[in-house]
Phi, psi and omega in degrees: 000139164268118193238131180277126171269119178238138166170182201306132171242300177276327186310127175085351172285331201040046185058006180298123172292329187302292178326297182314315184292325171299309164300322175294329186301305195294307185295324177290331188305325199264004191280315177293309179298326177296330171282344185280331183283358178098025174245178172259111181275132182233129170243134190292334183300317180315320184260316196283336192274319168306308175304322166303332183287303174318304183298338183076040165295142206249326184200157189287130182100345184289178189291331165294326161296315173304333197261338184244321192300297174282331180293345184288308195286329188281339179272318165331295182305346166297334184253350187260162196247342178193166186227128167259129182254116192260174189290156161114157190286137182191107170310328188284309173315305171309321195283327175306300171305323175298306189302316179293324178297319172291345167274005174080011179283168169273142178239132182244148172245009186216141176281325171290357168274359188260108172312149171293146168305150178252108181269000000 
């Protein structure tokens, strides 16, 4: 399965780059274990951040950010098979879960609940 890892990125950081990096580190920390279970992990920011740079976004929350950040995750969800929702308040992650459920995708809340892929 291709599984979107979703959780706090900007939430709770007051846009402090150090705290945002800590949130990103938490998201990425489950990517390798998920891969080792036989799945393809994806994090929306892996796609959105390079696009934001290319588009010329100057700061978090600017017009380009709003154009690209959440829509990237929403488009990725059209290709995903499931979502792994990590703990923590996050409007964006909650939107990811809502979209996933509307599409009939499985939403996991713990890595251990995701079955190993049959290879």
